[in-house]
Amino acid sequence: ENLLNDKETKEFIEELSYIHYLQGLIKLKKGYFDNARKDFYNALSTITKDEPDVEPWKIKSKIAECYFNNNDYSNAIKKYRKNYYDTSWETNWKYANLSMLALSEFRAGQIDSAKIHFNLVEKTYSNIDHDEDPIYYYTDWPLYQYYDANGNAKKALKYLYYTHDNIPDDHQ
């Protein structure tokens, strides 16, 4: 049976990307990283609008996050690096991806590269608008983890404080 007319079918197809994205977010939150990643790839492949409900760069960031959370740092590094050099990103999210790239490198044992990338994030930290986007988890938290693992308690506490300070009141 044809339950939808042509207009309804077109509208459903246009929303399909957003539906895949939402499914991916749910699975990511539940810890089903491989399944979430598949949904995010499906979200990318089903974008039909010129102005999609979710920007492709945001979906790509979630794909990299799935690899990271699965401890697949090699693929996370590839995705975060590619995301960082993509020119379509908003500046805030660009540095969030750089910070996560650095943390992935650090966890993969690529200490020199991680140090360079963390330094870049720190140099631009004051330019990141933490009020505009909830990116504290992707900028402050990696810096905290890096300095905590290296025994630099002063800087670790600084970024732990920033992490807490940047969490919006309605999320605490």
XYZ file of N, CA, C and O in Angstrom:
688
model
N 0.827 -1.186 0.000
C 0.000 0.000 0.000
C 0.868 1.245 0.000
O 1.913 1.291 0.627
N 0.376 2.227 -0.644
C 1.060 3.507 -0.640
C 0.395 4.387 0.415
O -0.646 4.989 0.171
N 0.981 4.425 1.604
C 0.377 5.169 2.709
C 0.632 6.670 2.633
O -0.077 7.457 3.230
N 1.668 7.052 1.914
C 2.025 8.466 1.827
C 1.878 8.957 0.398
O 2.210 8.246 -0.550
N 1.413 10.175 0.247
C 1.400 10.755 -1.092
C 2.796 11.301 -1.394
O 3.696 11.275 -0.550
N 2.993 11.807 -2.589
C 4.319 12.261 -3.011
C 4.867 13.378 -2.121
O 6.053 13.390 -1.789
N 4.010 14.315 -1.726
C 4.454 15.421 -0.876
C 4.882 14.902 0.493
O 5.924 15.306 1.029
N 4.102 14.005 1.084
C 4.441 13.439 2.388
C 5.715 12.606 2.318
O 6.547 12.643 3.232
N 5.893 11.881 1.245
C 7.108 11.084 1.052
C 8.325 11.996 0.978
O 9.346 11.728 1.609
N 8.215 13.084 0.220
C 9.323 14.040 0.098
C 9.662 14.644 1.464
O 10.833 14.758 1.827
N 8.633 15.031 2.222
C 8.862 15.607 3.545
C 9.528 14.601 4.474
O 10.427 14.953 5.246
N 9.104 13.348 4.416
C 9.709 12.313 5.260
C 11.173 12.107 4.885
O 12.037 12.042 5.764
N 11.463 12.060 3.606
C 12.843 11.857 3.152
C 13.720 13.025 3.600
O 14.862 12.834 4.013
N 13.169 14.241 3.562
C 13.930 15.401 4.004
C 14.223 15.354 5.503
O 15.221 15.898 5.960
N 13.388 14.715 6.271
C 13.580 14.606 7.719
C 14.375 13.361 8.117
O 14.767 13.224 9.274
N 14.615 12.478 7.189
C 15.287 11.214 7.481
C 16.669 11.421 8.082
O 17.059 10.733 9.031
N 17.405 12.374 7.568
C 18.740 12.655 8.095
C 18.670 13.033 9.571
O 19.459 12.547 10.392
N 17.735 13.886 9.906
C 17.568 14.330 11.293
C 17.173 13.160 12.191
O 17.668 13.038 13.320
N 16.328 12.286 11.691
C 15.910 11.107 12.457
C 17.108 10.202 12.741
O 17.300 9.736 13.864
N 17.938 9.979 11.720
C 19.156 9.174 11.919
C 20.080 9.831 12.944
O 20.678 9.162 13.784
N 20.203 11.149 12.867
C 21.049 11.881 13.802
C 20.554 11.697 15.234
O 21.339 11.412 16.143
N 19.257 11.846 15.434
C 18.689 11.669 16.778
C 18.883 10.243 17.289
O 19.217 10.042 18.464
N 18.694 9.265 16.421
C 18.934 7.880 16.819
C 20.397 7.689 17.222
O 20.697 7.003 18.198
N 21.289 8.296 16.464
C 22.703 8.216 16.787
C 23.014 8.821 18.146
O 23.795 8.263 18.924
N 22.405 9.960 18.450
C 22.624 10.597 19.754
C 22.152 9.703 20.894
O 22.826 9.586 21.925
N 21.011 9.074 20.712
C 20.482 8.171 21.746
C 21.436 7.006 21.960
O 21.780 6.669 23.098
N 21.888 6.404 20.877
C 22.794 5.253 20.982
C 24.151 5.670 21.542
O 24.757 4.917 22.312
N 24.615 6.854 21.184
C 25.874 7.368 21.730
C 25.759 7.533 23.236
O 26.643 7.121 23.989
N 24.663 8.100 23.678
C 24.428 8.314 25.114
C 24.349 6.981 25.866
O 24.815 6.866 26.992
N 23.778 5.959 25.227
C 23.633 4.647 25.862
C 24.914 3.809 25.780
O 24.982 2.749 26.373
N 25.899 4.276 25.031
C 27.168 3.561 24.936
C 27.249 2.562 23.797
O 28.166 1.758 23.742
N 26.325 2.629 22.852
C 26.342 1.747 21.678
C 27.065 2.475 20.541
O 26.447 2.902 19.568
N 28.368 2.597 20.690
C 29.144 3.471 19.820
C 29.167 3.028 18.359
O 29.097 3.864 17.466
N 29.281 1.718 18.100
C 29.291 1.246 16.710
C 27.956 1.528 16.031
O 27.913 1.985 14.888
N 26.873 1.251 16.735
C 25.540 1.513 16.163
C 25.286 3.005 16.003
O 24.681 3.430 15.022
N 25.742 3.786 16.948
C 25.584 5.244 16.849
C 26.338 5.763 15.633
O 25.810 6.581 14.866
N 27.555 5.268 15.444
C 28.364 5.709 14.304
C 27.654 5.391 12.986
O 27.616 6.219 12.070
N 27.039 4.226 12.902
C 26.291 3.859 11.683
C 25.133 4.829 11.453
O 24.881 5.231 10.311
N 24.435 5.190 12.521
C 23.340 6.153 12.371
C 23.856 7.518 11.920
O 23.216 8.186 11.099
N 25.002 7.933 12.435
C 25.555 9.224 12.013
C 25.980 9.183 10.545
O 25.764 10.149 9.802
N 26.570 8.066 10.110
C 26.900 7.934 8.685
C 25.628 7.956 7.841
O 25.591 8.578 6.773
N 24.573 7.301 8.312
C 23.293 7.333 7.597
C 22.736 8.752 7.562
O 22.150 9.167 6.560
N 22.905 9.488 8.638
C 22.442 10.877 8.671
C 23.155 11.703 7.599
O 22.530 12.496 6.891
N 24.461 11.490 7.472
C 25.210 12.211 6.439
C 24.752 11.836 5.038
O 24.615 12.694 4.169
N 24.525 10.550 4.836
C 24.200 10.083 3.484
C 22.768 10.403 3.062
O 22.452 10.326 1.879
N 21.913 10.761 4.009
C 20.519 11.044 3.651
C 20.178 12.530 3.681
O 19.017 12.897 3.554
N 21.169 13.393 3.800
C 20.906 14.834 3.753
C 20.449 15.192 2.345
O 21.140 14.896 1.368
N 19.277 15.800 2.255
C 18.740 16.184 0.948
C 18.503 17.684 0.830
O 18.346 18.197 -0.261
N 18.476 18.376 1.940
C 18.177 19.810 1.922
C 19.457 20.631 1.759
O 20.527 20.218 2.183
N 19.284 21.813 1.186
C 20.413 22.749 1.100
C 20.787 23.269 2.483
O 21.943 23.540 2.754
N 19.786 23.420 3.342
C 20.012 23.849 4.717
C 19.463 22.760 5.649
O 18.317 22.825 6.093
N 20.286 21.748 5.931
C 19.805 20.611 6.731
C 19.523 20.999 8.184
O 20.027 22.013 8.680
N 18.709 20.190 8.846
C 18.377 20.422 10.254
C 19.613 20.340 11.136
O 19.717 21.048 12.129
N 20.530 19.461 10.790
C 21.793 19.318 11.522
C 22.927 19.474 10.507
O 22.964 18.773 9.491
N 23.817 20.385 10.803
C 24.935 20.644 9.891
C 25.828 19.409 9.767
O 26.088 18.730 10.770
N 26.323 19.126 8.576
C 27.191 17.955 8.386
C 28.408 17.941 9.300
O 28.826 16.890 9.775
N 28.991 19.115 9.581
C 30.178 19.147 10.432
C 29.861 18.667 11.842
O 30.698 18.073 12.508
N 28.646 18.911 12.313
C 28.269 18.459 13.647
C 28.121 16.934 13.667
O 28.516 16.267 14.620
N 27.584 16.383 12.588
C 27.448 14.925 12.471
C 28.830 14.280 12.401
O 29.089 13.272 13.063
N 29.732 14.879 11.641
C 31.094 14.350 11.522
C 31.810 14.350 12.871
O 32.592 13.452 13.173
N 31.535 15.359 13.675
C 32.122 15.413 15.010
C 31.637 14.248 15.863
O 32.405 13.656 16.629
N 30.377 13.912 15.733
C 29.812 12.788 16.497
C 30.398 11.456 16.037
O 30.597 10.544 16.842
N 30.690 11.328 14.755
C 31.336 10.112 14.239
C 32.705 9.949 14.893
O 33.050 8.874 15.375
N 33.471 11.031 14.938
C 34.790 10.987 15.578
C 34.648 10.645 17.062
O 35.442 9.865 17.604
N 33.628 11.197 17.705
C 33.392 10.921 19.124
C 33.088 9.438 19.359
O 33.510 8.865 20.357
N 32.374 8.830 18.436
C 32.092 7.386 18.552
C 33.386 6.576 18.525
O 33.571 5.661 19.322
N 34.272 6.914 17.597
C 35.566 6.223 17.546
C 36.337 6.441 18.850
O 36.909 5.508 19.402
N 36.357 7.676 19.325
C 37.069 7.993 20.556
C 36.515 7.178 21.727
O 37.268 6.564 22.480
N 35.209 7.170 21.878
C 34.585 6.455 22.996
C 34.757 4.946 22.895
O 34.655 4.252 23.897
N 35.030 4.460 21.706
C 35.287 3.035 21.492
C 36.773 2.708 21.657
O 37.199 1.596 21.352
N 37.543 3.700 22.099
C 38.999 3.571 22.269
C 39.711 3.247 20.956
O 40.799 2.688 20.960
N 39.098 3.610 19.841
C 39.702 3.447 18.520
C 40.362 4.784 18.177
O 39.869 5.556 17.358
N 41.480 5.038 18.845
C 42.121 6.346 18.738
C 42.699 6.602 17.351
O 42.748 7.745 16.907
N 43.102 5.564 16.664
C 43.638 5.731 15.320
C 42.600 6.363 14.391
O 42.881 7.346 13.700
N 41.392 5.815 14.388
C 40.331 6.388 13.551
C 39.833 7.721 14.117
O 39.483 8.619 13.354
N 39.806 7.849 15.431
C 39.394 9.120 16.036
C 40.363 10.226 15.600
O 39.927 11.323 15.232
N 41.645 9.938 15.622
C 42.656 10.923 15.212
C 42.418 11.339 13.762
O 42.428 12.531 13.434
N 42.193 10.357 12.884
C 41.944 10.670 11.471
C 40.733 11.578 11.317
O 40.774 12.561 10.572
N 39.651 11.244 11.994
C 38.405 12.012 11.855
C 38.549 13.400 12.470
O 38.151 14.399 11.864
N 39.099 13.479 13.690
C 39.260 14.794 14.324
C 40.193 15.688 13.520
O 39.951 16.887 13.380
N 41.257 15.115 12.967
C 42.200 15.913 12.161
C 41.494 16.438 10.907
O 41.598 17.619 10.567
N 40.758 15.557 10.241
C 40.029 15.971 9.039
C 38.995 17.039 9.386
O 38.835 18.023 8.662
N 38.302 16.862 10.498
C 37.307 17.841 10.929
C 37.946 19.192 11.218
O 37.393 20.236 10.882
N 39.106 19.181 11.859
C 39.771 20.428 12.217
C 40.131 21.243 10.972
O 39.991 22.462 10.956
N 40.561 20.565 9.919
C 40.971 21.276 8.705
C 39.822 21.556 7.745
O 40.010 22.217 6.733
N 38.621 21.102 8.058
C 37.432 21.400 7.260
C 37.072 22.860 7.484
O 36.926 23.318 8.615
N 36.898 23.622 6.417
C 36.661 25.066 6.544
C 35.204 25.434 6.800
O 34.894 26.603 7.006
N 34.306 24.458 6.800
C 32.889 24.784 6.990
C 32.490 24.861 8.462
O 31.359 25.191 8.776
N 33.407 24.587 9.353
C 33.102 24.529 10.782
C 32.940 25.890 11.402
O 33.567 26.856 10.988
N 32.133 25.928 12.458
C 32.106 27.099 13.320
C 33.401 27.075 14.130
O 33.888 26.011 14.494
N 33.950 28.222 14.425
C 35.234 28.307 15.113
C 35.233 27.563 16.442
O 36.173 26.841 16.754
N 34.179 27.716 17.233
C 34.125 27.031 18.525
C 34.286 25.531 18.366
O 35.068 24.896 19.076
N 33.537 24.958 17.467
C 33.585 23.507 17.289
C 34.896 23.067 16.649
O 35.353 21.947 16.868
N 35.505 23.944 15.878
C 36.806 23.635 15.279
C 37.832 23.375 16.394
O 38.566 22.397 16.351
N 37.821 24.234 17.416
C 38.773 24.056 18.509
C 38.361 22.931 19.453
O 39.211 22.313 20.090
N 37.089 22.649 19.518
C 36.642 21.476 20.280
C 37.192 20.216 19.624
O 37.674 19.304 20.309
N 37.172 20.165 18.300
C 37.719 19.016 17.590
C 39.234 18.950 17.732
O 39.800 17.867 17.858
N 39.894 20.086 17.743
C 41.342 20.103 17.943
C 41.697 19.576 19.327
O 42.645 18.798 19.489
N 40.945 19.965 20.321
C 41.183 19.499 21.686
C 40.976 17.985 21.792
O 41.759 17.274 22.421
N 39.924 17.494 21.151
C 39.668 16.044 21.163
C 40.711 15.302 20.333
O 41.084 14.176 20.669
N 41.211 15.928 19.266
C 42.305 15.350 18.496
C 43.522 15.186 19.403
O 44.156 14.134 19.444
N 43.827 16.224 20.156
C 44.978 16.183 21.056
C 44.817 15.096 22.116
O 45.762 14.355 22.400
N 43.625 14.973 22.677
C 43.390 13.940 23.687
C 43.495 12.546 23.073
O 44.053 11.631 23.688
N 42.998 12.380 21.860
C 43.116 11.087 21.163
C 44.581 10.746 20.922
O 45.007 9.602 21.122
N 45.343 11.743 20.488
C 46.773 11.528 20.263
C 47.471 11.171 21.570
O 48.309 10.264 21.610
N 47.128 11.872 22.626
C 47.728 11.609 23.929
C 47.451 10.173 24.367
O 48.349 9.461 24.797
N 46.209 9.749 24.232
C 45.846 8.382 24.635
C 46.445 7.330 23.722
O 46.631 6.186 24.134
N 46.750 7.710 22.483
C 47.374 6.773 21.547
C 48.897 6.764 21.690
O 49.584 6.038 20.978
N 49.431 7.589 22.591
C 50.868 7.627 22.815
C 51.615 8.576 21.900
O 52.846 8.573 21.881
N 50.911 9.397 21.154
C 51.540 10.382 20.267
C 51.722 11.688 21.045
O 51.088 12.702 20.781
N 52.613 11.626 22.019
C 52.769 12.687 23.011
C 53.194 14.020 22.400
O 52.635 15.070 22.750
N 54.159 14.004 21.497
C 54.651 15.264 20.916
C 53.552 15.991 20.147
O 53.369 17.196 20.296
N 52.814 15.254 19.329
C 51.728 15.842 18.561
C 50.621 16.352 19.484
O 50.078 17.436 19.286
N 50.299 15.560 20.510
C 49.269 15.971 21.475
C 49.670 17.267 22.165
O 48.844 18.174 22.323
N 50.917 17.368 22.546
C 51.404 18.570 23.234
C 51.246 19.805 22.342
O 50.787 20.854 22.793
N 51.600 19.668 21.073
C 51.473 20.781 20.121
C 50.006 21.206 19.998
O 49.683 22.393 20.055
N 49.119 20.219 19.858
C 47.700 20.538 19.667
C 47.060 21.104 20.943
O 46.233 22.021 20.870
N 47.438 20.574 22.103
C 46.918 21.156 23.342
C 47.394 22.597 23.506
O 46.647 23.465 23.961
N 48.647 22.867 23.123
C 49.160 24.241 23.187
C 48.372 25.182 22.275
O 48.096 26.326 22.644
N 48.004 24.690 21.082
C 47.189 25.501 20.168
C 45.820 25.810 20.774
O 45.318 26.932 20.652
N 45.222 24.818 21.416
C 43.922 25.031 22.057
C 44.061 26.061 23.172
O 43.241 26.979 23.294
N 45.106 25.928 23.979
C 45.312 26.879 25.081
C 45.540 28.302 24.574
O 45.046 29.254 25.172
N 46.276 28.443 23.469
C 46.544 29.773 22.928
C 45.265 30.457 22.455
O 45.148 31.671 22.518
N 44.304 29.678 21.967
C 43.057 30.257 21.460
C 41.916 30.148 22.465
O 40.805 30.584 22.172
N 42.196 29.606 23.639
C 41.143 29.348 24.626
C 40.327 30.603 24.952
O 39.100 30.542 25.050
N 40.984 31.729 25.087
C 40.270 32.961 25.458
C 39.345 33.440 24.342
O 38.431 34.224 24.591
N 39.563 32.978 23.115
C 38.705 33.370 21.990
C 37.507 32.439 21.801
O 36.640 32.712 20.977
N 37.463 31.338 22.528
C 36.370 30.383 22.393
C 35.184 30.893 23.198
O 35.315 31.226 24.369
N 34.044 30.972 22.550
C 32.832 31.454 23.206
C 32.121 30.279 23.868
O 31.366 29.560 23.230
N 32.370 30.099 25.151
C 31.768 28.975 25.876
C 30.290 29.189 26.167
O 29.585 28.254 26.501
N 29.839 30.425 26.059
C 28.418 30.698 26.289
C 27.575 30.371 25.062
O 26.398 30.057 25.177
N 28.174 30.467 23.889
C 27.443 30.228 22.650
C 27.130 28.748 22.446
O 26.046 28.392 22.035
N 28.081 27.902 22.706
C 27.923 26.464 22.468
C 28.325 25.695 23.715
O 29.257 26.091 24.412
N 27.676 24.591 23.973
C 28.066 23.766 25.132
C 29.269 22.879 24.785
O 29.148 21.664 24.695
N 30.415 23.495 24.593
C 31.580 22.725 24.163
C 32.586 22.476 25.278
O 33.660 21.945 25.029
N 32.230 22.834 26.498
C 33.153 22.665 27.622
C 33.657 21.227 27.726
O 34.804 20.991 28.071
N 32.807 20.262 27.413
C 33.208 18.861 27.498
C 34.305 18.551 26.497
O 35.163 17.715 26.738
N 34.295 19.237 25.386
C 35.250 18.967 24.316
C 36.483 19.859 24.362
O 37.450 19.597 23.653
N 36.468 20.925 25.142
C 37.654 21.783 25.248
C 38.272 21.696 26.635
O 39.435 21.349 26.785
N 37.500 21.992 27.660
C 38.026 22.056 29.026
C 38.387 20.678 29.574
O 39.437 20.503 30.194
N 37.510 19.726 29.386
C 37.711 18.396 29.953
C 38.970 17.712 29.404
O 39.758 17.154 30.170
N 39.229 17.738 28.087
C 40.484 17.155 27.589
C 41.729 17.833 28.163
O 42.711 17.161 28.486
N 41.671 19.164 28.300
C 42.815 19.869 28.892
C 43.017 19.440 30.340
O 44.152 19.233 30.778
N 41.927 19.287 31.071
C 42.028 18.789 32.454
C 42.664 17.403 32.472
O 43.597 17.157 33.239
N 42.189 16.503 31.639
C 42.708 15.133 31.625
C 44.187 15.095 31.260
O 44.963 14.340 31.853
N 44.577 15.919 30.310
C 45.968 15.977 29.879
C 46.879 16.429 31.021
O 47.886 15.780 31.333
N 46.525 17.533 31.650
C 47.380 18.051 32.716
C 47.328 17.182 33.972
O 48.337 17.040 34.670
N 46.198 16.586 34.236
C 46.092 15.672 35.369
C 46.996 14.450 35.157
O 47.722 14.045 36.066
N 46.978 13.885 33.957
C 47.814 12.717 33.651
C 49.303 13.056 33.693
O 50.133 12.197 34.006
N 49.649 14.314 33.405
C 51.047 14.741 33.421
C 51.487 15.273 34.780
O 52.613 15.738 34.931
N 50.602 15.218 35.769
C 50.961 15.633 37.123
C 51.027 17.127 37.339
O 51.603 17.582 38.335
N 50.464 17.902 36.448
C 50.459 19.352 36.602
C 49.141 19.741 37.283
O 48.162 20.117 36.637
N 49.133 19.640 38.613
C 47.905 19.844 39.396
C 47.350 21.248 39.237
O 46.123 21.436 39.181
N 48.218 22.238 39.143
C 47.759 23.625 39.042
C 46.925 23.839 37.766
O 45.816 24.363 37.821
N 47.468 23.397 36.631
C 46.734 23.560 35.374
C 45.534 22.614 35.319
O 44.493 22.978 34.776
N 45.666 21.425 35.859
C 44.545 20.477 35.866
C 43.370 21.076 36.623
O 42.226 21.036 36.140
N 43.632 21.634 37.788
C 42.561 22.250 38.575
C 41.966 23.471 37.876
O 40.764 23.718 37.963
N 42.802 24.206 37.178
C 42.330 25.367 36.426
C 41.274 24.935 35.405
O 40.183 25.517 35.337
N 41.583 23.889 34.643
C 40.641 23.451 33.613
C 39.464 22.678 34.193
O 38.366 22.702 33.641
N 39.644 22.047 35.329
C 38.510 21.415 36.013
C 37.546 22.499 36.483
O 36.326 22.371 36.322
N 38.096 23.583 37.012
C 37.263 24.709 37.418
C 36.545 25.299 36.208
O 35.346 25.575 36.259
N 37.277 25.494 35.098
C 36.661 26.034 33.884
C 35.544 25.113 33.392
O 34.495 25.579 32.957
N 35.783 23.798 33.457
C 34.764 22.846 33.035
C 33.491 23.071 33.825
O 32.405 23.186 33.262
N 33.626 23.147 35.127
C 32.454 23.354 35.984
C 31.827 24.718 35.745
O 30.599 24.849 35.663
N 32.658 25.738 35.613
C 32.170 27.098 35.431
C 31.441 27.272 34.099
O 30.511 28.065 33.998
N 31.835 26.526 33.076
C 31.239 26.673 31.751
C 29.967 25.843 31.559
O 29.289 25.994 30.538
N 29.648 24.967 32.506
C 28.411 24.186 32.405
C 27.241 25.137 32.700
O 27.212 25.769 33.747
N 26.287 25.225 31.784
C 25.137 26.105 32.032
C 24.385 25.655 33.292
O 24.344 24.468 33.630
N 23.802 26.614 33.993
C 23.087 26.328 35.249
C 22.008 25.273 35.070
O 21.789 24.468 35.957
N 21.344 25.250 33.927
C 20.259 24.287 33.720
C 20.760 22.876 33.411
O 19.975 21.951 33.273
N 22.065 22.689 33.308
C 22.644 21.357 33.057
C 23.356 20.785 34.281
O 23.895 19.711 34.242
N 23.419 21.548 35.373
C 24.158 21.088 36.557
C 23.276 20.278 37.472
O 22.140 20.379 37.586
